[in-house]
C-alpha cells in the first residue's frame, strides 16, 4: 500500500516535518550506496532476507525503473514510468515501531504498526551514465517495512513530492 489517502489528515497533527529536523550527515564513501542500470554497490539487490536488502532492492527498483524488483519486495513502483537513473543513498536511521508509539491518531494508519521497521534515508539521483550525483540535492525518503516469514516487505514509502504530505517522522522515533 502506498499513500493511503484517508491517512494524511489524521497523520499531519501527529507528525513533524522531517525535512526541517534532519540534515544529511557527512558520510564516508563506504556508507554511501549507489545503484543504476547495470550496477549496484549493494550485494543483495533483488533479495528480501533483511530490511536493508529490501531497501536496497527498492532503491534498485527506482533507479532501474524495474517493476519486477518492486514486486520482489511487495512495493508499488513509483507513479508513472520514470526513466532509469543513477541513485545514491545513505541510510540515516533504522527504527522498530513499538506499541507505546501508537497514539490514538495513528491507530488506523496501515503502515505505522508495532513491529514494523522505519528506514530513513537521504537520496539523490542523476543521469544513469554519470560518475556521481555530487551536483544534486539530497532529499528525504522513508521506507516502512514488515517481516513476513523469512522475507521483508515494503508496506509503504514516502518521498519528496508525494501529494499526500511531506516526508515526516513521528516524535516517538526522534
CSV table of C-alpha atoms in Angstrom, one decimal:
chain,number,residue,atom,x,y,z
A,1,UNK,CA,0.0,0.0,0.0
A,2,UNK,CA,1.4,3.3,-1.0
A,3,UNK,CA,0.0,6.7,0.1
A,4,UNK,CA,-3.3,5.8,1.8
A,5,UNK,CA,-5.5,8.9,1.1
A,6,UNK,CA,-7.5,8.7,4.3
A,7,UNK,CA,-4.4,8.8,6.5
A,8,UNK,CA,-2.9,12.1,5.6
A,9,UNK,CA,-5.3,14.5,7.6
A,10,UNK,CA,-5.0,12.4,10.8
A,11,UNK,CA,-1.3,11.9,10.5
A,12,UNK,CA,-0.5,15.6,10.0
A,13,UNK,CA,-1.3,16.6,13.5
A,14,UNK,CA,0.9,13.9,15.0
A,15,UNK,CA,4.0,14.1,12.8
A,16,UNK,CA,6.5,16.9,12.3
A,17,UNK,CA,8.2,17.7,9.1
A,18,UNK,CA,11.3,15.5,8.7
A,19,UNK,CA,13.0,17.9,6.2
A,20,UNK,CA,13.5,20.5,8.9
A,21,UNK,CA,14.5,18.1,11.6
A,22,UNK,CA,17.2,16.1,9.6
A,23,UNK,CA,20.2,17.2,7.7
A,24,UNK,CA,22.4,14.9,5.7
A,25,UNK,CA,25.3,13.6,7.8
A,26,UNK,CA,28.7,13.6,6.4
A,27,UNK,CA,29.2,10.0,5.2
A,28,UNK,CA,32.3,8.1,4.3
A,29,UNK,CA,32.3,6.7,0.8
A,30,UNK,CA,31.8,3.3,2.2
A,31,UNK,CA,28.5,4.3,3.8
A,32,UNK,CA,27.0,5.8,0.6
A,33,UNK,CA,25.4,3.3,-1.7
A,34,UNK,CA,24.7,3.7,-5.4
A,35,UNK,CA,22.6,1.9,-7.9
A,36,UNK,CA,21.8,2.3,-11.6
A,37,UNK,CA,21.2,0.4,-14.7
A,38,UNK,CA,23.7,-2.4,-14.7
A,39,UNK,CA,25.4,-1.6,-11.4
A,40,UNK,CA,24.9,-1.5,-7.6
A,41,UNK,CA,27.2,-1.2,-4.7
A,42,UNK,CA,24.9,-3.4,-2.6
A,43,UNK,CA,25.4,-7.1,-3.0
A,44,UNK,CA,21.8,-8.0,-2.0
A,45,UNK,CA,19.7,-6.2,-4.7
A,46,UNK,CA,16.8,-8.5,-5.5
A,47,UNK,CA,16.9,-10.2,-2.1
A,48,UNK,CA,14.4,-9.6,0.8
A,49,UNK,CA,16.1,-11.5,3.7
A,50,UNK,CA,16.7,-8.4,5.7
A,51,UNK,CA,15.2,-4.9,6.0
A,52,UNK,CA,18.4,-3.4,4.4
A,53,UNK,CA,18.3,-5.8,1.4
A,54,UNK,CA,14.7,-4.9,0.9
A,55,UNK,CA,15.6,-1.2,1.0
A,56,UNK,CA,18.5,-1.8,-1.5
A,57,UNK,CA,16.1,-3.7,-3.8
A,58,UNK,CA,13.6,-0.8,-3.6
A,59,UNK,CA,16.4,1.7,-4.5
A,60,UNK,CA,17.3,-0.5,-7.5
A,61,UNK,CA,13.6,-0.6,-8.5
A,62,UNK,CA,13.5,3.2,-8.5
A,63,UNK,CA,16.9,3.5,-10.3
A,64,UNK,CA,16.3,0.9,-12.9
A,65,UNK,CA,12.5,1.6,-13.3
A,66,UNK,CA,12.0,-2.1,-12.7
A,67,UNK,CA,8.5,-3.2,-11.7
A,68,UNK,CA,9.8,-6.7,-11.2
A,69,UNK,CA,12.3,-5.6,-8.5
A,70,UNK,CA,9.5,-3.7,-6.7
A,71,UNK,CA,7.3,-6.9,-6.9
A,72,UNK,CA,10.0,-8.9,-5.2
A,73,UNK,CA,9.6,-6.9,-2.0
A,74,UNK,CA,5.8,-6.2,-2.3
A,75,UNK,CA,6.3,-2.5,-3.2
A,76,UNK,CA,4.3,-0.4,-5.6
A,77,UNK,CA,6.5,1.2,-8.2
A,78,UNK,CA,6.6,5.0,-8.4
A,79,UNK,CA,3.7,6.6,-10.3
A,80,UNK,CA,4.3,6.9,-14.0
A,81,UNK,CA,7.2,5.3,-15.8
A,82,UNK,CA,10.4,7.1,-14.6
A,83,UNK,CA,13.5,6.8,-16.7
A,84,UNK,CA,16.4,4.7,-15.4
A,85,UNK,CA,18.9,6.8,-13.5
A,86,UNK,CA,21.8,6.6,-11.1
A,87,UNK,CA,20.7,6.8,-7.5
A,88,UNK,CA,22.9,7.5,-4.5
A,89,UNK,CA,21.6,7.0,-0.9
A,90,UNK,CA,22.6,6.9,2.7
A,91,UNK,CA,20.7,5.1,5.4
A,92,UNK,CA,20.4,7.6,8.3
A,93,UNK,CA,18.4,5.5,10.8
A,94,UNK,CA,16.6,2.3,11.2
A,95,UNK,CA,13.9,2.1,13.9
A,96,UNK,CA,11.4,-0.5,15.0
A,97,UNK,CA,8.0,0.9,15.9
A,98,UNK,CA,6.8,-0.1,19.3
A,99,UNK,CA,3.2,-0.4,20.7
A,100,UNK,CA,3.7,2.6,23.0
A,101,UNK,CA,4.5,4.8,20.0
A,102,UNK,CA,1.0,4.2,18.5
A,103,UNK,CA,-1.2,7.1,19.6
A,104,UNK,CA,-4.9,7.4,19.0
A,105,UNK,CA,-4.2,9.4,15.9
A,106,UNK,CA,-2.0,6.6,14.5
A,107,UNK,CA,-4.2,3.5,15.2
A,108,UNK,CA,-5.8,3.5,11.8
A,109,UNK,CA,-2.6,4.0,9.8
A,110,UNK,CA,-1.9,0.7,8.0
A,111,UNK,CA,1.8,1.4,7.6
A,112,UNK,CA,2.5,2.5,11.2
A,113,UNK,CA,2.1,-0.6,13.3
A,114,UNK,CA,4.1,-2.2,16.2
A,115,UNK,CA,6.9,-4.3,14.9
A,116,UNK,CA,7.2,-2.5,11.6
A,117,UNK,CA,10.6,-1.1,10.7
A,118,UNK,CA,11.1,2.5,9.5
A,119,UNK,CA,14.2,3.1,7.5
A,120,UNK,CA,15.1,6.8,6.9
A,121,UNK,CA,17.3,7.7,4.0
A,122,UNK,CA,18.8,10.6,2.1
A,123,UNK,CA,18.7,10.1,-1.6
A,124,UNK,CA,19.8,11.9,-4.8
A,125,UNK,CA,19.6,11.0,-8.4
A,126,UNK,CA,21.2,12.0,-11.7
A,127,UNK,CA,21.7,10.7,-15.2
A,128,UNK,CA,22.3,7.0,-15.4
A,129,UNK,CA,25.8,7.4,-17.0
A,130,UNK,CA,27.0,10.0,-14.5
A,131,UNK,CA,30.1,9.1,-12.5
A,132,UNK,CA,28.4,10.5,-9.4
A,133,UNK,CA,25.5,12.8,-8.3
A,134,UNK,CA,27.6,15.3,-6.4
A,135,UNK,CA,25.8,18.3,-8.0
A,136,UNK,CA,22.4,17.1,-7.0
A,137,UNK,CA,20.5,17.9,-3.8
A,138,UNK,CA,19.9,15.3,-1.1
A,139,UNK,CA,16.2,14.5,-0.3
A,140,UNK,CA,14.5,12.6,2.5
A,141,UNK,CA,12.9,9.2,1.9
A,142,UNK,CA,11.1,6.9,4.4
A,143,UNK,CA,10.5,3.2,3.9
A,144,UNK,CA,8.2,1.3,6.2
A,145,UNK,CA,8.7,-2.5,6.2
A,146,UNK,CA,7.5,-5.6,8.0
A,147,UNK,CA,8.8,-9.1,8.1
A,148,UNK,CA,6.7,-11.9,6.7
A,149,UNK,CA,8.3,-15.2,7.4
A,150,UNK,CA,11.9,-15.0,6.2
A,151,UNK,CA,11.2,-12.1,3.8
A,152,UNK,CA,10.9,-8.4,4.4
A,153,UNK,CA,8.1,-6.5,2.6
A,154,UNK,CA,7.8,-2.8,1.9
A,155,UNK,CA,4.5,-1.7,3.4
A,156,UNK,CA,4.7,2.0,2.4
A,157,UNK,CA,7.2,4.6,1.3
A,158,UNK,CA,7.2,8.3,1.3
A,159,UNK,CA,9.3,10.6,-0.8
A,160,UNK,CA,9.5,14.3,-1.5
A,161,UNK,CA,6.8,15.4,-3.9
A,162,UNK,CA,4.3,12.8,-2.8
A,163,UNK,CA,0.9,14.6,-3.0
A,164,UNK,CA,-0.4,13.3,0.4
A,165,UNK,CA,2.1,15.1,2.7
A,166,UNK,CA,5.7,16.0,3.2
A,167,UNK,CA,8.1,13.3,4.5
A,168,UNK,CA,7.7,13.1,8.2
A,169,UNK,CA,8.9,11.3,11.3
A,170,UNK,CA,6.9,10.5,14.4
A,171,UNK,CA,8.1,12.4,17.5
A,172,UNK,CA,8.3,9.0,19.3
A,173,UNK,CA,11.1,7.9,16.9
A,174,UNK,CA,13.1,11.1,17.0
